[in-house]
mmCIF file of C-alpha atoms in Angstrom:
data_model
loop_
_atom_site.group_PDB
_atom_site.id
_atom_site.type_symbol
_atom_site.label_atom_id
_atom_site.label_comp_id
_atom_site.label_asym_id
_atom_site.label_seq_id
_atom_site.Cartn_x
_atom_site.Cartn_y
_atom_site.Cartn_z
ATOM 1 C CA UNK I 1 80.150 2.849 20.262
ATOM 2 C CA UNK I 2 76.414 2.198 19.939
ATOM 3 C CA UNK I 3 75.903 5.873 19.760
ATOM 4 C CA UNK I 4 78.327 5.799 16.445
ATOM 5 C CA UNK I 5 76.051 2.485 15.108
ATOM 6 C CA UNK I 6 72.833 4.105 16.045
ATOM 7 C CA UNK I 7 73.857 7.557 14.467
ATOM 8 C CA UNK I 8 75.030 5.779 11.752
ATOM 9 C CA UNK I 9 71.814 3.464 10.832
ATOM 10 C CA UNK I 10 69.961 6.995 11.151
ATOM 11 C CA UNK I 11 71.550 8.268 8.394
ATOM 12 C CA UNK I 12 71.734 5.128 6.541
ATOM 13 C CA UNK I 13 67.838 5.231 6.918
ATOM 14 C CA UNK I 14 67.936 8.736 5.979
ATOM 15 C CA UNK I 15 69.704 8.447 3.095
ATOM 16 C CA UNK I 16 67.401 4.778 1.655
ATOM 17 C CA UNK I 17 64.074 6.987 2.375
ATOM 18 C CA UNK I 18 64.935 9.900 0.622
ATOM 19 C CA UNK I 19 66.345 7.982 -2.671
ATOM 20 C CA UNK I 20 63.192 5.645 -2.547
ATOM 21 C CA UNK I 21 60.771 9.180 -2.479
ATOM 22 C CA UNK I 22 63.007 10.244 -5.410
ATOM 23 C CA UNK I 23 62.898 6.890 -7.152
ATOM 24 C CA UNK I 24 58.996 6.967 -7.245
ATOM 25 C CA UNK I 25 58.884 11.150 -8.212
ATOM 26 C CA UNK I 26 61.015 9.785 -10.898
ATOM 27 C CA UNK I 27 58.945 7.410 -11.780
ATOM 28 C CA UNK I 28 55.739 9.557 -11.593
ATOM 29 C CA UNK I 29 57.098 12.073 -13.452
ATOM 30 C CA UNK I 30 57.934 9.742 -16.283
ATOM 31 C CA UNK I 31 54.625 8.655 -16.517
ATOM 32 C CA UNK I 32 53.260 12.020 -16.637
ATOM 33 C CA UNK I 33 55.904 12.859 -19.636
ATOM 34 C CA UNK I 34 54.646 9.837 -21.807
ATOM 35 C CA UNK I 35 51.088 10.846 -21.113
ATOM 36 C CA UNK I 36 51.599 13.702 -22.192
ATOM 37 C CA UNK I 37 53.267 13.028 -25.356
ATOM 38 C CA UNK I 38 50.660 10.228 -26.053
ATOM 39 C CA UNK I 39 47.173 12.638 -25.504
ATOM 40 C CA UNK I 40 49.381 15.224 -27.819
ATOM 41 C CA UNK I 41 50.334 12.845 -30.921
ATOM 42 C CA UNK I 42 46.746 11.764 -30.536
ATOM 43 C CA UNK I 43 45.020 14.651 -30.619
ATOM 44 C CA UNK I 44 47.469 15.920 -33.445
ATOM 45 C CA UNK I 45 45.999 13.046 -35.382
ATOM 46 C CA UNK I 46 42.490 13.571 -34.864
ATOM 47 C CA UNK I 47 43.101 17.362 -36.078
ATOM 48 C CA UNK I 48 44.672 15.702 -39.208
ATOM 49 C CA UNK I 49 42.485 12.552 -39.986
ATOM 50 C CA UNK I 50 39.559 15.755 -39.562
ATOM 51 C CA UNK I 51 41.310 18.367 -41.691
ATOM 52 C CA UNK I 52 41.578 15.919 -44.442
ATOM 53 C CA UNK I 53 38.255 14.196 -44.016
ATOM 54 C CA UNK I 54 36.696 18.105 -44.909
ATOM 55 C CA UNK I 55 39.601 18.679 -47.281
ATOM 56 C CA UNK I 56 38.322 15.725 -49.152
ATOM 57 C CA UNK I 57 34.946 17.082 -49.163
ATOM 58 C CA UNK I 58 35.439 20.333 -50.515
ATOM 59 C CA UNK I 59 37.392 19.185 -53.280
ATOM 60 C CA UNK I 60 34.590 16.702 -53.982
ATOM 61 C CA UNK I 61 31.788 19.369 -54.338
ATOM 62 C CA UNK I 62 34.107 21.485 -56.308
ATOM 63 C CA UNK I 63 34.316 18.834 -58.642
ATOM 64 C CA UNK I 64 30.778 18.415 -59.153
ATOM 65 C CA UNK I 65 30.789 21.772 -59.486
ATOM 66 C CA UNK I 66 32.286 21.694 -61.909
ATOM 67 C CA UNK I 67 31.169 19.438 -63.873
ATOM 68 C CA UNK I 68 27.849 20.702 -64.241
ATOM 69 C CA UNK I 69 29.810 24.271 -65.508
ATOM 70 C CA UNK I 70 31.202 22.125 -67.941
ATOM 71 C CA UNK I 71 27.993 20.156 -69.705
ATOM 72 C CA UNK I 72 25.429 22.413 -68.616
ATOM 73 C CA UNK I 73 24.427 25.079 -71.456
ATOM 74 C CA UNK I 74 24.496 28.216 -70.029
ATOM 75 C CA UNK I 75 26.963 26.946 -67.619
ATOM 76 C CA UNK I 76 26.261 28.014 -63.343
ATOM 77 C CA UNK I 77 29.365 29.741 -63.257
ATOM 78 C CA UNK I 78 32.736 30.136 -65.255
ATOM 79 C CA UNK I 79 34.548 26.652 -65.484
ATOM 80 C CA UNK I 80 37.728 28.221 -65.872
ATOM 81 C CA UNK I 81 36.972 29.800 -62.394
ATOM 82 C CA UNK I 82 35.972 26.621 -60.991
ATOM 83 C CA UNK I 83 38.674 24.517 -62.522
ATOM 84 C CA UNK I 84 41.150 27.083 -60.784
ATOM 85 C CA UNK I 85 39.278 26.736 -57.379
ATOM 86 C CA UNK I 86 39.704 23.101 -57.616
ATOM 87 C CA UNK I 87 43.912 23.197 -58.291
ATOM 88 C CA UNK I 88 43.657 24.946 -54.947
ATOM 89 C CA UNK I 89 41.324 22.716 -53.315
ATOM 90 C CA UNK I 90 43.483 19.409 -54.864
ATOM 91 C CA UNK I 91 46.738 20.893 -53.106
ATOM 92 C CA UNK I 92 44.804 21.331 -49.857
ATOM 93 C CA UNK I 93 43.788 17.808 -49.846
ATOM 94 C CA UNK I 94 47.146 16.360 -50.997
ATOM 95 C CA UNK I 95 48.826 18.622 -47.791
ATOM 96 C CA UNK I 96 46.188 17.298 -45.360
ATOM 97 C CA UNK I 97 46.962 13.315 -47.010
ATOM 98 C CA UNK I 98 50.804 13.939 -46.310
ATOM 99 C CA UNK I 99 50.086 15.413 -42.460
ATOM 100 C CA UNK I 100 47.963 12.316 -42.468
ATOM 101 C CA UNK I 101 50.094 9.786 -43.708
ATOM 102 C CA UNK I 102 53.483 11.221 -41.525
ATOM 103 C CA UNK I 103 51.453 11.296 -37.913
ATOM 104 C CA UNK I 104 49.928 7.482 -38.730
ATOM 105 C CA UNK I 105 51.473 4.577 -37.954
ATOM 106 C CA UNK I 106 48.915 2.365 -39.610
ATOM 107 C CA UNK I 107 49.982 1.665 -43.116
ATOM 108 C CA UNK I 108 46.681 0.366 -44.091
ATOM 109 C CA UNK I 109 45.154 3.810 -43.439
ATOM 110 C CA UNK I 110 47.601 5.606 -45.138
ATOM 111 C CA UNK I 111 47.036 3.997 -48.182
ATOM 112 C CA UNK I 112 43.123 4.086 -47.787
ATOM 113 C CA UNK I 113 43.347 8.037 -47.330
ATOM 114 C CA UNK I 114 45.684 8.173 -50.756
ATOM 115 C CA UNK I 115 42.947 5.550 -52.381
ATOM 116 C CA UNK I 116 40.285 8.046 -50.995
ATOM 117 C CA UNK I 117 41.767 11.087 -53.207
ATOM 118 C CA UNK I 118 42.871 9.191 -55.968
ATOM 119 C CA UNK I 119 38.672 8.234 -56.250
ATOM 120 C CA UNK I 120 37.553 11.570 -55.969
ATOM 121 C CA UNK I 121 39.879 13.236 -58.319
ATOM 122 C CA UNK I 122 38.350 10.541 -61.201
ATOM 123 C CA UNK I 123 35.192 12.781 -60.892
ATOM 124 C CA UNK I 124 37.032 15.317 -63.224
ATOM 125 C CA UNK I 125 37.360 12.818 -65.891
ATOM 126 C CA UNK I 126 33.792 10.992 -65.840
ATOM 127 C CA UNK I 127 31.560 11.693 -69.124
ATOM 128 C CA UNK I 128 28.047 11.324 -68.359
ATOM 129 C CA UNK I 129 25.719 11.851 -65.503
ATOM 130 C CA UNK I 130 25.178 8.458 -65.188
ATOM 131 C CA UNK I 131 28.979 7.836 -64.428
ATOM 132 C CA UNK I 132 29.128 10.988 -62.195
ATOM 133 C CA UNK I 133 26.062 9.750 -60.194
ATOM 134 C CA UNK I 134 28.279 6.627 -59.500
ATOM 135 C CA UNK I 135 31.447 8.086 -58.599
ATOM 136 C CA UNK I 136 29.946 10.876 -56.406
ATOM 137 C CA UNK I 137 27.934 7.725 -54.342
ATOM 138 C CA UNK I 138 31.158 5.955 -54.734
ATOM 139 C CA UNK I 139 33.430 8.671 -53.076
ATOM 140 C CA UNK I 140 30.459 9.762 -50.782
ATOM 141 C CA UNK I 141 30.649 6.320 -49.019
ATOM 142 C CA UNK I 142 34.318 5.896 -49.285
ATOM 143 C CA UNK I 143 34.642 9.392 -47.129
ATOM 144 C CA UNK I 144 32.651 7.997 -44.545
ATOM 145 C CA UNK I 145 34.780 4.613 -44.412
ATOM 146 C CA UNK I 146 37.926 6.669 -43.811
ATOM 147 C CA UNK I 147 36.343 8.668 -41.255
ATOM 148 C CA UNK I 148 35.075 5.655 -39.707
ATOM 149 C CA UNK I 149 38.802 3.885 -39.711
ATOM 150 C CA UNK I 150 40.346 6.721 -38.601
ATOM 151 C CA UNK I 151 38.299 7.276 -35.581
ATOM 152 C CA UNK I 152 38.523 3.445 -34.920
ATOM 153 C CA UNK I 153 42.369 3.707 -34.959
ATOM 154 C CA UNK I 154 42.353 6.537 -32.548
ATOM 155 C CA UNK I 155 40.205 4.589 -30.071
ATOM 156 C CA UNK I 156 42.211 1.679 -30.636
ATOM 157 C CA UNK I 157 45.624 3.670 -29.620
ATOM 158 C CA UNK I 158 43.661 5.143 -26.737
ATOM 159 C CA UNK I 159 42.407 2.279 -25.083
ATOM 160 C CA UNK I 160 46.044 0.722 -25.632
ATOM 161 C CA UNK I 161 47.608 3.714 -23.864
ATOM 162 C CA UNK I 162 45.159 3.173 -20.878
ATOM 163 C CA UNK I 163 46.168 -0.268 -20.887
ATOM 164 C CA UNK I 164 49.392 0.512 -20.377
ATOM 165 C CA UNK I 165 49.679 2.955 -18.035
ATOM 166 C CA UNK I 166 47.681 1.018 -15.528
ATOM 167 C CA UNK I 167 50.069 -1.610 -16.343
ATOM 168 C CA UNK I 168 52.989 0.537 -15.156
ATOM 169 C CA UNK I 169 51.028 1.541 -12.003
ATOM 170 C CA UNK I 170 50.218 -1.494 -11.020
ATOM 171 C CA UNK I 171 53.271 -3.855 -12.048
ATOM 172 C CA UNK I 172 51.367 -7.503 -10.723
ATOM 173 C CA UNK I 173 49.966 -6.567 -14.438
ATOM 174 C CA UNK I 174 53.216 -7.281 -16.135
ATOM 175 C CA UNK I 175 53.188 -10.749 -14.486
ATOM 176 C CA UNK I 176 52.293 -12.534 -16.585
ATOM 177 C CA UNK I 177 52.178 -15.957 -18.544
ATOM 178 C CA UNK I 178 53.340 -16.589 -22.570
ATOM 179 C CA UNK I 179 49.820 -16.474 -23.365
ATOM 180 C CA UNK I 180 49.713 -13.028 -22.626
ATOM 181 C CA UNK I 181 45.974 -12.192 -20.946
ATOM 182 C CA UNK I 182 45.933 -8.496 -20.465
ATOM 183 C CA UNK I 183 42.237 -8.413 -18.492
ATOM 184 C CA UNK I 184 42.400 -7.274 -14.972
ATOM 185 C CA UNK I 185 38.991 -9.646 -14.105
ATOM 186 C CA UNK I 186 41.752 -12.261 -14.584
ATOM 187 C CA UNK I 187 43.122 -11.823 -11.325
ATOM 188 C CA UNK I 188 41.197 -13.980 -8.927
ATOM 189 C CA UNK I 189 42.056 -15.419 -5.410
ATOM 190 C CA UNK I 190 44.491 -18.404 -5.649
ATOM 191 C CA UNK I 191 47.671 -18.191 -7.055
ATOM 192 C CA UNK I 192 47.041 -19.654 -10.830
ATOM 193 C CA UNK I 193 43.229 -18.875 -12.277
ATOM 194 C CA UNK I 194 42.310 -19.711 -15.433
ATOM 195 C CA UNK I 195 40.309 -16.574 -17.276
ATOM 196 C CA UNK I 196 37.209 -16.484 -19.169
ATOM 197 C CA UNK I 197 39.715 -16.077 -22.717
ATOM 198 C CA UNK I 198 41.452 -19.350 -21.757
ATOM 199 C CA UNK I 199 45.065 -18.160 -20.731
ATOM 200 C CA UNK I 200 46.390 -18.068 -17.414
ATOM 201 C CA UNK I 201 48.065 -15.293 -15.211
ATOM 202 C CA UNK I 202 50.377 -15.611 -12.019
ATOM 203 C CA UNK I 203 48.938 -13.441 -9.478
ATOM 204 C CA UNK I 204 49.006 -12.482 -5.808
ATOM 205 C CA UNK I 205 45.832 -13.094 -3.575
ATOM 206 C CA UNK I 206 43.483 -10.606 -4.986
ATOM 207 C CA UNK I 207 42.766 -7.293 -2.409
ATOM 208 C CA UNK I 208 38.683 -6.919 -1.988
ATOM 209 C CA UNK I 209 37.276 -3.398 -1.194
ATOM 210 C CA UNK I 210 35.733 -2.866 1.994
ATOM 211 C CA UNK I 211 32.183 -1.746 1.356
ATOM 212 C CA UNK I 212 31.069 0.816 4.148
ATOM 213 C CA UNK I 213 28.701 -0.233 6.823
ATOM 214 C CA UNK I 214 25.424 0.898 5.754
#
């Protein structure tokens, strides 16, 4: 009889081990998967926040391009030529703003890239140098802005993907309080510590490394 129970708690053990090692493979591997889907949809959106940031650019010198074909006696180069480059140019922007504005999830961004075109196009219809002076300073600096707010999106959605993947590794991070402080320096030695952005955490006693003898 206690060979049966002994045999049996074997496999019982057997059987718990080997679904806990496939519980956290499972795991692992899920973590891996979403990784790997984040890192992909970001860098698919610094390809298109790039493409249209030089798409933009080469429609803008066009422009002025042509503009000086237009008022300047004997024109550079043919303006119809020009004008035609520029059609092509314009649709290469607009498909780089709609790759843009369908791999973004900030709406504020997708309307400052459509803003961004919209400016640049009005170089077409300004009159006098004076006027083409402004708008080329005006769309000059308003390039730079979107570049700027596009790479500050990305590094906002990478530091928030960091965030939470240590926060799946290392699940004491998801306890938390309502008010919600996400810094690990938060986690001090007693079992309620108040942090240095005034909210609170629940945590275990915090683990120190062991520095080597020296």
């Amino acid at each position: 009889m206690e060979t049966i129970i002994a045999s049996g708690i074997a496999v019982l053990g057997t059987l718990l081990g080997s679904g806990i090692t496939l519980a956290f493979q499972q795991r692992t591997a899920d973590r891996s998967h979403q990784f790997t889907r984040r890192e992909k949809l970001r860098q698919e959106r610094l390809d298109a926040y790039s493409a249209y940031a030089g798409a933009l650019v080469n429609y803008r010198r066009c422009l002025v391009h042509l503009w000086f074909c237009e008022h300047e006696q004997p024109p550079p180069e043919d303006p119809d030529t020009v004008r035609i480059r520029a059609y092509d140019l314009r649709s290469n922007a607009q498909e780089a703003l709609f790759r843009v504005q369908m791999l973004t999830d900030e709406e504020t961004l997708s309307r400052a890239a459509e803003d961004v075109l919209a400016d640049v196009t009005a170089l077409s219809k300004t009159y006098s140098r004076t006027e083409l002076d402004d708008v080329r300073v005006r769309t000059r600096d308003d390039i730079s802005r979107l570049v700027r707010a596009a790479k500050q999106h990305l590094t906002k959605r990478w530091v928030q993907d960091i965030e939470g993947g240590k926060r799946q590794q290392d699940p004491r991070l998801s306890v938390l309080t309502p008010d919600g402080c996400d810094r690990a320096g938060c986690w001090g030695a007693v079992s309620v510590k108040s942090c240095s952005r005034g909210t609170r955490r629940i945590s275990a006693a915090r683990t120190s490394r062991q520095r080597p003898a020296r």
